[in-house]
Short mmCIF file of C-alpha atoms and ligand atoms in Angstrom, two decimals:
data_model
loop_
_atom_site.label_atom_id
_atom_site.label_comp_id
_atom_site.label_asym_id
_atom_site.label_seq_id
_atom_site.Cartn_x
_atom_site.Cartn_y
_atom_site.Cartn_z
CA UNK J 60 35.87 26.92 -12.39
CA UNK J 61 35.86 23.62 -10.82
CA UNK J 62 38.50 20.93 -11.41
CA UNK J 63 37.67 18.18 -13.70
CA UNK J 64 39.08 14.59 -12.74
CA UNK J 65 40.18 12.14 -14.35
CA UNK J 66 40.77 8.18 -12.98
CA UNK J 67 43.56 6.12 -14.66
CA UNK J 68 43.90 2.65 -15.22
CA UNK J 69 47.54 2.20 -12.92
CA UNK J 70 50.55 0.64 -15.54
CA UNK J 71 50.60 0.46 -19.09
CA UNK J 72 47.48 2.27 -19.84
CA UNK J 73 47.83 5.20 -17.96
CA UNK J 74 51.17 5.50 -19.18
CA UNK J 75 49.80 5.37 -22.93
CA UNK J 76 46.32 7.95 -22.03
CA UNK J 77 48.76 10.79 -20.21
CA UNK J 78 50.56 10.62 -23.25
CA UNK J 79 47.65 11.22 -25.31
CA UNK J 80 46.89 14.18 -22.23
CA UNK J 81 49.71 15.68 -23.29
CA UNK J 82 49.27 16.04 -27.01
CA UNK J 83 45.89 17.61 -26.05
CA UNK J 84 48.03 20.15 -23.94
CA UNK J 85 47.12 18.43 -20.46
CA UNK J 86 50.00 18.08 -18.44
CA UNK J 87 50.77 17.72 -14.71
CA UNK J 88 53.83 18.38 -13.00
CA UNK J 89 55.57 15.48 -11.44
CA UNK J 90 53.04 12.92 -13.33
CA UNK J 91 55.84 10.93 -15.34
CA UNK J 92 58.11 11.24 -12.09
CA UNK J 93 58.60 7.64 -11.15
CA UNK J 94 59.65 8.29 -7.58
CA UNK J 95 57.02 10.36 -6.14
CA UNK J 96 54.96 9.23 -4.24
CA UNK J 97 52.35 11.41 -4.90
CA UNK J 98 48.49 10.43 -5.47
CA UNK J 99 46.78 12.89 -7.55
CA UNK J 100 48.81 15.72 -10.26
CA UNK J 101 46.89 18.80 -11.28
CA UNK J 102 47.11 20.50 -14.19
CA UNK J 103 46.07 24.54 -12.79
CA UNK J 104 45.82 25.66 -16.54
CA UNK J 105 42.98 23.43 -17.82
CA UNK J 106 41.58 22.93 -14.21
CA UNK J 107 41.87 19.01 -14.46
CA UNK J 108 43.41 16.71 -11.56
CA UNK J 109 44.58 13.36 -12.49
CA UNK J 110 44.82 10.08 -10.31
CA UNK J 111 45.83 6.64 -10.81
CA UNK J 112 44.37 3.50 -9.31
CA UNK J 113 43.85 -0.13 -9.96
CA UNK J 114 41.82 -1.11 -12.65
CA UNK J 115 38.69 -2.63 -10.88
CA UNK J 116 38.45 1.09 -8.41
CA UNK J 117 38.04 3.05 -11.84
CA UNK J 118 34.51 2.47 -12.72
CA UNK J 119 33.81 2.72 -8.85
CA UNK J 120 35.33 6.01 -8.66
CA UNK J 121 33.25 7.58 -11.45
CA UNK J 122 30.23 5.70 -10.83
CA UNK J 123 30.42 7.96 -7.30
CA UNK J 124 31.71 11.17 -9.04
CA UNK J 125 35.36 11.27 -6.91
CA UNK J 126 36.25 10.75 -11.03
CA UNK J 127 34.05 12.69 -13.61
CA UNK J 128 36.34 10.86 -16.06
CA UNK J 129 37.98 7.45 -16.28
CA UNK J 130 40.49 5.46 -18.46
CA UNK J 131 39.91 1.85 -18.52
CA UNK J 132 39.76 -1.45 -19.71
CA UNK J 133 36.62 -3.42 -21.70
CA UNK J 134 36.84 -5.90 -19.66
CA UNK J 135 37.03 -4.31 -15.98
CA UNK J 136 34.02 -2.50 -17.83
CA UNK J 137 31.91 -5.23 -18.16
CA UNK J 138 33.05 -7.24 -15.09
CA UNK J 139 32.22 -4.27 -12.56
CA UNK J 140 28.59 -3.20 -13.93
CA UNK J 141 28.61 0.39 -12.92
CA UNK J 142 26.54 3.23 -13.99
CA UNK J 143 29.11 5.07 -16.12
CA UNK J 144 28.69 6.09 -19.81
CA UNK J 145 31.23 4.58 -21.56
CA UNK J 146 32.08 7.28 -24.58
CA UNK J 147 34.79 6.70 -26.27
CA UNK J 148 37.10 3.57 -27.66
CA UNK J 149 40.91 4.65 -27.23
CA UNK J 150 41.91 2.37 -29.44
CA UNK J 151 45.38 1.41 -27.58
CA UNK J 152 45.08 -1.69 -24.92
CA UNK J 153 44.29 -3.92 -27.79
CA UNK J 154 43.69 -7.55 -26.57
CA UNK J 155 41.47 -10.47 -26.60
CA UNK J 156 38.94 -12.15 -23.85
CA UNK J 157 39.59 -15.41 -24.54
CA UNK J 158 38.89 -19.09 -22.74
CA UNK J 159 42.03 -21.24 -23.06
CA UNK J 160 43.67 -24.41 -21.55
CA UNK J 161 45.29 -27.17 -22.83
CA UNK J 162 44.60 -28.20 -26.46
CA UNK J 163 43.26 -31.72 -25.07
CA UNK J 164 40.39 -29.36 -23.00
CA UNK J 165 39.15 -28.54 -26.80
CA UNK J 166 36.82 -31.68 -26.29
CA UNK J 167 35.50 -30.78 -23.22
CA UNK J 168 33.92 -27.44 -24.36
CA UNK J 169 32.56 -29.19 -27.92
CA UNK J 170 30.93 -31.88 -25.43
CA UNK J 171 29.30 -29.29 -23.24
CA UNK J 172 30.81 -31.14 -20.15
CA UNK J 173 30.78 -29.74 -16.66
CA UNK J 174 34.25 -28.45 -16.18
CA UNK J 175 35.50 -25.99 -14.21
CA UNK J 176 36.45 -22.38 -15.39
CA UNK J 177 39.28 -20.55 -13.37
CA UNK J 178 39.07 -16.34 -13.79
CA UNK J 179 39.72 -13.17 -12.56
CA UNK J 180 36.61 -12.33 -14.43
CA UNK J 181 33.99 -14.85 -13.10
CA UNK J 182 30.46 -12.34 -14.80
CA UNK J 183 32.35 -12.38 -18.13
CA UNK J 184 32.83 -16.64 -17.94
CA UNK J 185 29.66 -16.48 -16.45
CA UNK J 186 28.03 -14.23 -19.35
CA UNK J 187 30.09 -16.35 -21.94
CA UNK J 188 28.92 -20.08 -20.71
CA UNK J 189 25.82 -19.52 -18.72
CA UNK J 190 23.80 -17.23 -21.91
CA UNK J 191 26.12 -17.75 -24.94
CA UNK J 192 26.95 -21.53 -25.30
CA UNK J 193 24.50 -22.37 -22.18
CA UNK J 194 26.70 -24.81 -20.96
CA UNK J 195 27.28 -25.45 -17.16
CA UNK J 196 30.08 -24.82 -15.73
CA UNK J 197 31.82 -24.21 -12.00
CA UNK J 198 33.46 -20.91 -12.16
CA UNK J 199 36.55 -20.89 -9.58
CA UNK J 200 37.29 -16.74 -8.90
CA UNK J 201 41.04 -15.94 -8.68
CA UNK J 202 43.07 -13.03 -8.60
CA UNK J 203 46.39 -13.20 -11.02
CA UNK J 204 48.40 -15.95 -12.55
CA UNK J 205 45.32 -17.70 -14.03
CA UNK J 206 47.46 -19.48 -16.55
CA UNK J 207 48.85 -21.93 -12.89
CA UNK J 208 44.70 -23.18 -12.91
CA UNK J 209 45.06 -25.85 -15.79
CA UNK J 210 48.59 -26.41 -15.11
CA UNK J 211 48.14 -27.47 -11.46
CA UNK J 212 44.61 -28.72 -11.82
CA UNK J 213 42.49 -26.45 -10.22
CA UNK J 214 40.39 -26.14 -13.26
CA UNK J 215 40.16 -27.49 -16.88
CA UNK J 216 40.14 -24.19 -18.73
CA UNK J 217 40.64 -20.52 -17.59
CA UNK J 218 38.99 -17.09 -19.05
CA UNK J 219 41.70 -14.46 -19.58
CA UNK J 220 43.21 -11.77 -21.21
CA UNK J 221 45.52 -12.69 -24.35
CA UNK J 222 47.52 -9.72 -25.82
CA UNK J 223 50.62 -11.42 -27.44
CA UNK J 224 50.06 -15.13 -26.44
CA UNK J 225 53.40 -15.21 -25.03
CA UNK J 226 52.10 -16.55 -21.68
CA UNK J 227 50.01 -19.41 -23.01
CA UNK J 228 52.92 -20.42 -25.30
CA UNK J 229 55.47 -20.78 -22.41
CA UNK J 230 52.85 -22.58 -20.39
CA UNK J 231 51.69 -25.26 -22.95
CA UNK J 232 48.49 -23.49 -23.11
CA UNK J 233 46.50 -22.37 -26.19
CA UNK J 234 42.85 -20.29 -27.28
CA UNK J 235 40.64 -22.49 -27.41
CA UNK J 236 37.68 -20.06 -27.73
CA UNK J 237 37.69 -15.92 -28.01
CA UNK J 238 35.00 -14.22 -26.30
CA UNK J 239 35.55 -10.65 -27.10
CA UNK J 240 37.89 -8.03 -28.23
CA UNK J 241 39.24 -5.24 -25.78
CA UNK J 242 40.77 -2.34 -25.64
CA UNK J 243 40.71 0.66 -23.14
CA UNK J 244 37.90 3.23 -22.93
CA UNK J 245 36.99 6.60 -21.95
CA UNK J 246 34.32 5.88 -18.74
CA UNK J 247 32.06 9.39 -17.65
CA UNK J 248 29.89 9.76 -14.63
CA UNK J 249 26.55 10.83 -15.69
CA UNK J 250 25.90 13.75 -13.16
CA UNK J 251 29.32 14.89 -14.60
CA UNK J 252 28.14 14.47 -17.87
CA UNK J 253 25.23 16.95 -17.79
CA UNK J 254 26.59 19.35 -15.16
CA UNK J 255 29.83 19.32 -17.05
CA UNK J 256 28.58 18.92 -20.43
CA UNK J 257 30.95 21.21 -22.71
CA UNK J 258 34.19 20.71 -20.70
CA UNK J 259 33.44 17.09 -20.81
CA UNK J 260 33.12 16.89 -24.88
CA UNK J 261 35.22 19.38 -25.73
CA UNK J 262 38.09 17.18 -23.58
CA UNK J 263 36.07 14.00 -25.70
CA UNK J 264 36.40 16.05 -29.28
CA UNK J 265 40.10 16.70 -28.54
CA UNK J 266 41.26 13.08 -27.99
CA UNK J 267 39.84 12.39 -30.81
CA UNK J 268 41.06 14.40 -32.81
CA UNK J 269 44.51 13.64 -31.31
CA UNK J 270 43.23 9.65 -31.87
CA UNK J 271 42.85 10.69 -35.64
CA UNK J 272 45.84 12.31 -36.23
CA UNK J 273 47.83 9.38 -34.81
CA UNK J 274 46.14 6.93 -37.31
CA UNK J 275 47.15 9.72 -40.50
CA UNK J 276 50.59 9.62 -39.29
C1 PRP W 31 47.58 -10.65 -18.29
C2 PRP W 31 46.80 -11.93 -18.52
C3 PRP W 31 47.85 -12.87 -19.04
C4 PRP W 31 48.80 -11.96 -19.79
C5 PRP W 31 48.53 -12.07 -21.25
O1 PRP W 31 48.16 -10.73 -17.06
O2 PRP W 31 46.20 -12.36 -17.33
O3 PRP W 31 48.50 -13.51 -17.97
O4 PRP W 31 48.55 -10.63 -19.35
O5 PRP W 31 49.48 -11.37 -22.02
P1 PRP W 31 50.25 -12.06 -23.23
O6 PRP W 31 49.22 -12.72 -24.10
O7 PRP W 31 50.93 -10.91 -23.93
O8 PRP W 31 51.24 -13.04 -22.68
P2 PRP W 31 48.69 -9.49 -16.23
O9 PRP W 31 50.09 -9.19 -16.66
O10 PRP W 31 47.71 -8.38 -16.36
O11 PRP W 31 48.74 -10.04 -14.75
P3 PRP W 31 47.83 -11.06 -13.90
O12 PRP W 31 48.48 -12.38 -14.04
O13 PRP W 31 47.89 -10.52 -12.52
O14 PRP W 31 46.42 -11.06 -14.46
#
């Protein structure tokens, strides 16, 4: 039998979908060992192997079929386009796509000015302004820290990711718009997905099964 594998969102979420894994009876050695160094954990049992890499590679990985399987984000969904079924909504990652800024930047979106739009997400701003509110707008890419953009004056508003609203708080920031809710999905390659049909749902039925029992508890 071949090996199944599975791509992991690196952090929080992979932390939360191997322990999910393991109520299913998937478990690799070593895989909640902080200090290896090690890339990708097998489980010889159920035949799966298990990596972990940044968001934005997940969808690439399965896309290509080095991952039948992948654990990630809405948002990285929709902001990397691939060709990967997306089949199931874990229900844990919970947070908001939202366009914030200052509370003074309020008038600036209800007068459909020209401002600028600072993201780490620039199709999702560009989805959101461009079709949805069809209003102009110059959408500045960056890579982290997006909440610095209004602050320093690089842009008027930014398109991020609120989960608590911590950040904005202790930045002087606020929602001024949401865009969409989030929260991390199952990704499969299609090839994978007919060549490896049963395994594949089977693995599908069990998380959610596990998903369910969770909720009852
Ligand atoms: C995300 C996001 C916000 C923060 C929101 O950043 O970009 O900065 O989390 O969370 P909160 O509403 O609970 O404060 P992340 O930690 O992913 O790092 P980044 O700055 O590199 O995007």
């Amino acid at each position: 039998m071949r090996y199944l594998t599975i791509a992991l969102t690196k952090g929080r979420l992979a932390r939360k979908t191997i322990e999910l894994l393991e109520e299913i009876g998937i478990s690799c050695e070593e895989i909640n060992d902080k200090d290896t160094r090690k890339l990708v954990f097998t489980d010889e049992n159920n035949k799966i192997k298990i990596f972990m890499s940044k968001g934005p590679d997940v969808p690439t990985f399965v896309e290509y079929g080095a991952a039948d399987i992948g654990v990630v984000g809405k948002d990285t969904i929709l902001e990397e386009e691939r060709n990967v079924y997306e089949v199931l909504d874990l229900g844990f990652g919970k947070c908001r796509m939202c366009v914030c800024g200052p509370e003074s930047a309020m008038e600036y979106l209800q007068k459909n000015q020209l401002i600028r739009v600072a993201t780490k997400y620039p199709k999702i701003a560009k989805e959101y302004f461009y079709n949805k509110k069809n209003q102009t707008v110059e959408i500045i890419k960056m890579n982290g820290s997006i909440e610095l953009a209004p602050i320093v004056g690089l842009s008027e508003v930014i398109v991020d990711i609120v989960e608590t609203g911590s950040t904005l708080r202790e930045n002087g920031l606020t929602v001024l718009e949401e865009i969409l809710p989030l929260s991390a999905r199952v990704i499969v390659n299609p090839v994978s997905m007919k060549m490896e049909y049963e395994r594949i749902s089977a693995l599908i039925m069990d998380i959610k099964e596990a998903i369910n029992r969770r909720q009852q508890q």
